[in-house]
């Protein structure tokens, strides 16, 4: 027998022998088969119209060369443009009634026109979707979900009209993450904070006024580093927000302690609350993330600019917190969210600020049937919101090329930074977000010198497995891949994926007041709000000049007219998954992006645009 045939035969036998029991998604245990008579609300999320043109629509308003630069869309134009077609509604409805024999009265269309939902028995759902339904229990809180992790099948003429069916392979929110090997407490969240840097108490804050920015990063250090000389003039019309999820809350007395030292005019001032799903910043919780974000943004922007706080409630029901935020900003997203166990009530009723800063890692960017449809839908939603003129800024992560210490081994996420494929993180790896990596002032260096990628934690960066590389970063990323990228095996990272971060800003050792004391802390959790503050200040100048907010900035940042707006960070790397990660390099790199900003040049480049 020729060797190739032997191999085939061997594999066939092996394949049969090791047919493993179906594997539940990470974090869930397969409980048992669902009862055939149990009732289930099935939701068919219809394909949005024109989604393939989203990138072109965005470039039309965000490419500095475009004659329509800055002409953002109204929310109603966005809604009408992407509303599923009547053909999709009719085709799926006809299939359900004629072929599947479901009574027309049982099929309802959501108010937004994008979801068909119907109550069926498990047995009916199984026959409709050619699958088997199981119950799964949450390893974290024991709650039980129904789903079909092995996938489902729709006839071809139907599947092209259906984006997702709920509940099927996706079980709601991202799994709780662990930080430094510790599990985040159950009640806290299913999202991770990006403040992964170590923390040290500061004994004598007064003396810190005299120390250098390599050992203590104050507001003045940040102003010096980024040429950030700013007094708001459009504070009455300009808006900027920060998102805090779950139990991450702030305490006014910590802000006051910070302001007494660094910005006395702001003592007694707190952010303007935008409560999402009843999120309450005065509730019990942990203060590190919110203290860091709010003190930096309020402090940098000063007393003339209000900061809005999107406080997004999160319980243990597995509902994805990203969905809560997106639904609160866009009514048409509300019906998309898998809210069968707990309805989303804030649907498009919350104000949209011009800039929104997010210092959290949400879903892992995995090419996985249980994750991809969800994260693609979420990322598209960020893009649709960007089309209306919102700039989303997010931290790139504090764990190098791993996803909070997890790498992909044999198709599954594994803890402990094992040898495996790199894992990007949402929302940073979504192309419609501006992702910010972390830097530090090198030991003994001054604020005039170029920073280095931080070594106090590893700046998150890499390549998406769900989103293709956008045209606006093509040249910059290709230059890196051709000239500087390590020669990793093709399976280690996805050379054709969207690459991040886009930019960088200081991440350590930031001086913050929390729990009644000053500490050195940081992470890209700090980098994102710092950069977001600069963009809010750019908007302030544009509004004063009679122009609109900048909205989606990535195409501009990578364009030649912004070449002088960044200091190129070329020292450092971002280890993870038992590798050295990527090295920083001249030009864009997946550790520090385009580099750290020079505010005056950034502002002037945006002011030169229509
Ligand atoms: C968490 O979920 C479990 C099971 O669904 C429920 O019994 C419990 O009350 C929930 N806890 C909180 C704090 O919401
Ligand atoms: C900030 O918010 C407060 C309270 O809502 C308001 O009174 C004040 O006018 C706002 N400041 C600016 C600059 O818009
Ligand atoms: C790499 O990215 C592309 C573009 O998004 C995607 O189509 C492809 O599936 C990704 N490859 C892997 C191995 O995930």
GROMACS .gro file of C-alpha atoms in nm, residues 200-471:
model
  272
  200UNK     CA    1   0.186   5.103   4.438
  201UNK     CA    2   0.066   5.341   4.711
  202UNK     CA    3   0.224   5.687   4.714
  203UNK     CA    4   0.334   5.813   5.054
  204UNK     CA    5   0.408   6.179   4.994
  205UNK     CA    6   0.203   6.335   4.716
  206UNK     CA    7   0.331   6.689   4.771
  207UNK     CA    8   0.684   6.588   4.698
  208UNK     CA    9   0.567   6.434   4.373
  209UNK     CA   10   0.529   6.777   4.220
  210UNK     CA   11   0.907   6.778   4.205
  211UNK     CA   12   0.969   6.433   4.062
  212UNK     CA   13   1.013   6.331   3.703
  213UNK     CA   14   0.760   6.191   3.461
  214UNK     CA   15   0.946   5.862   3.432
  215UNK     CA   16   0.861   5.784   3.794
  216UNK     CA   17   0.526   5.963   3.844
  217UNK     CA   18   0.294   6.066   3.565
  218UNK     CA   19   0.080   6.366   3.662
  219UNK     CA   20  -0.155   6.577   3.449
  220UNK     CA   21   0.133   6.817   3.390
  221UNK     CA   22   0.350   6.533   3.263
  222UNK     CA   23   0.077   6.437   3.016
  223UNK     CA   24   0.038   6.798   2.906
  224UNK     CA   25   0.411   6.821   2.846
  225UNK     CA   26   0.435   6.485   2.670
  226UNK     CA   27   0.152   6.555   2.427
  227UNK     CA   28   0.190   6.929   2.383
  228UNK     CA   29  -0.155   6.954   2.536
  229UNK     CA   30  -0.217   7.317   2.612
  230UNK     CA   31  -0.595   7.337   2.634
  231UNK     CA   32  -0.867   7.561   2.771
  232UNK     CA   33  -1.214   7.470   2.649
  233UNK     CA   34  -1.402   7.735   2.454
  234UNK     CA   35  -1.692   7.517   2.331
  235UNK     CA   36  -1.779   7.351   2.661
  236UNK     CA   37  -2.143   7.454   2.628
  237UNK     CA   38  -2.191   7.250   2.309
  238UNK     CA   39  -1.911   6.992   2.308
  239UNK     CA   40  -1.971   6.646   2.458
  240UNK     CA   41  -1.745   6.362   2.569
  241UNK     CA   42  -1.820   6.043   2.756
  242UNK     CA   43  -1.656   5.751   2.933
  243UNK     CA   44  -1.806   5.404   2.982
  244UNK     CA   45  -1.795   5.208   3.308
  245UNK     CA   46  -1.942   4.859   3.317
  246UNK     CA   47  -2.093   4.664   3.601
  247UNK     CA   48  -1.957   4.724   3.946
  248UNK     CA   49  -1.690   4.968   3.839
  249UNK     CA   50  -1.786   5.290   4.016
  250UNK     CA   51  -1.626   5.610   4.141
  251UNK     CA   52  -1.650   5.794   4.472
  252UNK     CA   53  -1.669   6.178   4.471
  253UNK     CA   54  -1.425   6.205   4.761
  254UNK     CA   55  -1.155   6.031   4.558
  255UNK     CA   56  -1.207   6.278   4.274
  256UNK     CA   57  -1.194   6.566   4.522
  257UNK     CA   58  -0.868   6.444   4.671
  258UNK     CA   59  -0.720   6.430   4.320
  259UNK     CA   60  -0.855   6.774   4.221
  260UNK     CA   61  -0.743   6.940   4.546
  261UNK     CA   62  -0.389   6.853   4.444
  262UNK     CA   63  -0.403   6.888   4.066
  263UNK     CA   64  -0.704   7.101   3.965
  264UNK     CA   65  -0.852   7.296   4.258
  265UNK     CA   66  -1.126   7.455   4.042
  266UNK     CA   67  -1.281   7.112   3.995
  267UNK     CA   68  -1.322   7.020   4.361
  268UNK     CA   69  -1.687   6.922   4.409
  269UNK     CA   70  -1.746   6.856   4.038
  270UNK     CA   71  -1.860   6.507   3.930
  271UNK     CA   72  -1.936   6.359   3.588
  272UNK     CA   73  -2.284   6.391   3.438
  273UNK     CA   74  -2.452   6.054   3.477
  274UNK     CA   75  -2.599   5.868   3.180
  275UNK     CA   76  -2.737   5.560   3.352
  276UNK     CA   77  -2.780   5.260   3.120
  277UNK     CA   78  -3.014   4.985   3.242
  278UNK     CA   79  -3.019   5.145   3.585
  279UNK     CA   80  -2.641   5.160   3.625
  280UNK     CA   81  -2.571   5.341   3.952
  281UNK     CA   82  -2.226   5.484   4.029
  282UNK     CA   83  -2.315   5.524   4.396
  283UNK     CA   84  -2.378   5.150   4.438
  284UNK     CA   85  -2.127   4.922   4.604
  285UNK     CA   86  -1.841   4.832   4.375
  286UNK     CA   87  -1.474   4.862   4.290
  287UNK     CA   88  -1.322   5.203   4.227
  288UNK     CA   89  -0.989   5.150   4.048
  289UNK     CA   90  -1.100   5.168   3.685
  290UNK     CA   91  -1.352   5.448   3.719
  291UNK     CA   92  -1.121   5.661   3.938
  292UNK     CA   93  -0.844   5.634   3.681
  293UNK     CA   94  -1.065   5.710   3.380
  294UNK     CA   95  -1.262   5.995   3.535
  295UNK     CA   96  -0.974   6.172   3.711
  296UNK     CA   97  -0.764   6.168   3.393
  297UNK     CA   98  -1.040   6.288   3.161
  298UNK     CA   99  -1.187   6.553   3.391
  299UNK     CA  100  -0.841   6.668   3.494
  300UNK     CA  101  -0.708   6.696   3.138
  301UNK     CA  102  -1.022   6.865   3.002
  302UNK     CA  103  -1.052   7.108   3.294
  303UNK     CA  104  -1.350   7.282   3.452
  304UNK     CA  105  -1.488   7.421   3.124
  305UNK     CA  106  -1.587   7.082   2.981
  306UNK     CA  107  -1.837   6.841   3.134
  307UNK     CA  108  -1.764   6.470   3.119
  308UNK     CA  109  -2.057   6.228   3.073
  309UNK     CA  110  -2.043   5.892   3.245
  310UNK     CA  111  -2.218   5.598   3.077
  311UNK     CA  112  -2.268   5.376   3.379
  312UNK     CA  113  -2.379   5.043   3.228
  313UNK     CA  114  -2.544   4.806   3.475
  314UNK     CA  115  -2.451   4.444   3.451
  315UNK     CA  116  -2.600   4.155   3.638
  316UNK     CA  117  -2.510   3.790   3.612
  317UNK     CA  118  -2.759   3.703   3.342
  318UNK     CA  119  -2.505   3.655   3.063
  319UNK     CA  120  -2.645   3.945   2.868
  320UNK     CA  121  -2.354   4.098   2.684
  321UNK     CA  122  -2.273   4.442   2.832
  322UNK     CA  123  -2.164   4.560   2.487
  323UNK     CA  124  -2.520   4.499   2.370
  324UNK     CA  125  -2.658   4.708   2.655
  325UNK     CA  126  -2.438   5.001   2.562
  326UNK     CA  127  -2.511   4.974   2.189
  327UNK     CA  128  -2.885   4.935   2.245
  328UNK     CA  129  -2.892   5.243   2.469
  329UNK     CA  130  -2.733   5.444   2.188
  330UNK     CA  131  -2.932   5.297   1.898
  331UNK     CA  132  -3.293   5.187   1.921
  332UNK     CA  133  -3.266   4.961   1.618
  333UNK     CA  134  -2.996   4.758   1.793
  334UNK     CA  135  -3.222   4.684   2.086
  335UNK     CA  136  -3.408   4.397   1.927
  336UNK     CA  137  -3.082   4.235   1.817
  337UNK     CA  138  -2.961   4.173   2.167
  338UNK     CA  139  -3.040   3.827   2.298
  339UNK     CA  140  -3.253   3.950   2.582
  340UNK     CA  141  -3.479   3.655   2.640
  341UNK     CA  142  -3.408   3.622   3.009
  342UNK     CA  143  -3.393   3.988   3.089
  343UNK     CA  144  -3.525   4.257   2.859
  344UNK     CA  145  -3.318   4.553   2.759
  345UNK     CA  146  -3.518   4.861   2.847
  346UNK     CA  147  -3.284   5.141   2.744
  347UNK     CA  148  -3.336   5.148   2.368
  348UNK     CA  149  -3.185   5.443   2.188
  349UNK     CA  150  -3.299   5.680   2.462
  350UNK     CA  151  -2.954   5.781   2.586
  351UNK     CA  152  -2.762   6.082   2.456
  352UNK     CA  153  -2.469   6.021   2.221
  353UNK     CA  154  -2.154   6.212   2.308
  354UNK     CA  155  -1.904   6.311   2.039
  355UNK     CA  156  -1.629   6.095   2.190
  356UNK     CA  157  -1.676   5.775   2.392
  357UNK     CA  158  -1.382   5.620   2.580
  358UNK     CA  159  -1.389   5.248   2.671
  359UNK     CA  160  -1.117   5.096   2.894
  360UNK     CA  161  -1.245   4.739   2.892
  361UNK     CA  162  -1.188   4.423   2.699
  362UNK     CA  163  -1.513   4.269   2.595
  363UNK     CA  164  -1.529   3.965   2.364
  364UNK     CA  165  -1.219   3.786   2.239
  365UNK     CA  166  -1.169   3.829   1.864
  366UNK     CA  167  -1.201   3.460   1.775
  367UNK     CA  168  -1.298   3.311   1.444
  368UNK     CA  169  -1.550   3.085   1.608
  369UNK     CA  170  -1.913   3.012   1.519
  370UNK     CA  171  -2.021   3.097   1.874
  371UNK     CA  172  -1.848   3.434   1.871
  372UNK     CA  173  -1.798   3.565   1.517
  373UNK     CA  174  -2.160   3.650   1.430
  374UNK     CA  175  -2.197   3.838   1.757
  375UNK     CA  176  -1.878   4.039   1.742
  376UNK     CA  177  -1.928   4.116   1.375
  377UNK     CA  178  -2.275   4.249   1.450
  378UNK     CA  179  -2.142   4.454   1.741
  379UNK     CA  180  -1.853   4.596   1.540
  380UNK     CA  181  -2.087   4.691   1.254
  381UNK     CA  182  -2.297   4.875   1.511
  382UNK     CA  183  -1.994   5.072   1.630
  383UNK     CA  184  -1.938   5.160   1.263
  384UNK     CA  185  -2.297   5.275   1.215
  385UNK     CA  186  -2.271   5.495   1.524
  386UNK     CA  187  -1.937   5.631   1.398
  387UNK     CA  188  -2.116   5.730   1.077
  388UNK     CA  189  -2.326   5.971   1.286
  389UNK     CA  190  -2.008   6.141   1.410
  390UNK     CA  191  -1.905   5.953   1.725
  391UNK     CA  192  -1.538   5.875   1.790
  392UNK     CA  193  -1.496   5.550   1.986
  393UNK     CA  194  -1.164   5.520   2.166
  394UNK     CA  195  -1.065   5.195   2.341
  395UNK     CA  196  -0.770   5.056   2.530
  396UNK     CA  197  -0.571   4.796   2.336
  397UNK     CA  198  -0.526   4.562   2.636
  398UNK     CA  199  -0.259   4.501   2.895
  399UNK     CA  200  -0.157   4.148   2.814
  400UNK     CA  201   0.049   4.179   2.497
  401UNK     CA  202  -0.057   3.942   2.222
  402UNK     CA  203  -0.273   3.731   2.456
  403UNK     CA  204  -0.633   3.794   2.548
  404UNK     CA  205  -0.601   3.871   2.920
  405UNK     CA  206  -0.348   3.590   2.949
  406UNK     CA  207  -0.538   3.349   2.728
  407UNK     CA  208  -0.408   3.207   2.401
  408UNK     CA  209  -0.569   2.983   2.145
  409UNK     CA  210  -0.467   2.617   2.187
  410UNK     CA  211  -0.635   2.350   1.973
  411UNK     CA  212  -0.917   2.587   1.885
  412UNK     CA  213  -1.000   2.683   2.244
  413UNK     CA  214  -0.892   2.965   2.476
  414UNK     CA  215  -0.649   2.845   2.740
  415UNK     CA  216  -0.538   3.039   3.048
  416UNK     CA  217  -0.187   3.097   3.175
  417UNK     CA  218  -0.035   3.244   2.858
  418UNK     CA  219   0.033   2.903   2.704
  419UNK     CA  220   0.213   2.857   2.376
  420UNK     CA  221  -0.057   2.902   2.112
  421UNK     CA  222  -0.205   3.147   1.866
  422UNK     CA  223  -0.236   3.514   1.962
  423UNK     CA  224  -0.584   3.639   2.048
  424UNK     CA  225  -0.698   3.994   1.970
  425UNK     CA  226  -0.959   4.167   2.184
  426UNK     CA  227  -1.278   4.359   2.119
  427UNK     CA  228  -1.364   4.638   2.105
  428UNK     CA  229  -1.005   4.746   2.021
  429UNK     CA  230  -0.974   4.516   1.719
  430UNK     CA  231  -1.295   4.645   1.559
  431UNK     CA  232  -1.188   4.871   1.272
  432UNK     CA  233  -1.434   5.146   1.368
  433UNK     CA  234  -1.270   5.194   1.707
  434UNK     CA  235  -0.951   5.390   1.765
  435UNK     CA  236  -0.734   5.154   1.970
  436UNK     CA  237  -0.475   5.301   2.207
  437UNK     CA  238  -0.162   5.117   2.321
  438UNK     CA  239   0.046   5.199   2.629
  439UNK     CA  240   0.381   5.373   2.665
  440UNK     CA  241   0.606   5.499   2.944
  441UNK     CA  242   0.875   5.763   2.973
  442UNK     CA  243   1.203   5.572   2.970
  443UNK     CA  244   1.402   5.573   3.294
  444UNK     CA  245   1.589   5.902   3.326
  445UNK     CA  246   1.429   6.046   3.009
  446UNK     CA  247   1.249   6.380   2.988
  447UNK     CA  248   0.907   6.456   2.840
  448UNK     CA  249   1.077   6.588   2.526
  449UNK     CA  250   1.208   6.246   2.445
  450UNK     CA  251   1.006   5.983   2.265
  451UNK     CA  252   0.841   5.735   2.500
  452UNK     CA  253   0.889   5.359   2.486
  453UNK     CA  254   0.635   5.080   2.486
  454UNK     CA  255   0.569   5.013   2.848
  455UNK     CA  256   0.735   4.726   3.032
  456UNK     CA  257   0.520   4.761   3.345
  457UNK     CA  258   0.257   4.563   3.156
  458UNK     CA  259   0.248   4.452   2.795
  459UNK     CA  260   0.068   4.681   2.557
  460UNK     CA  261  -0.204   4.488   2.374
  461UNK     CA  262  -0.179   4.462   1.998
  462UNK     CA  263  -0.203   4.234   1.701
  463UNK     CA  264  -0.433   4.125   1.424
  464UNK     CA  265  -0.803   4.044   1.407
  465UNK     CA  266  -0.946   3.709   1.305
  466UNK     CA  267  -1.287   3.858   1.231
  467UNK     CA  268  -1.217   4.183   1.053
  468UNK     CA  269  -1.014   4.227   0.739
  469UNK     CA  270  -0.742   4.487   0.720
  470UNK     CA  271  -0.905   4.818   0.622
  471UNK     CA  272  -0.771   5.009   0.323
   0.00000   0.00000   0.00000
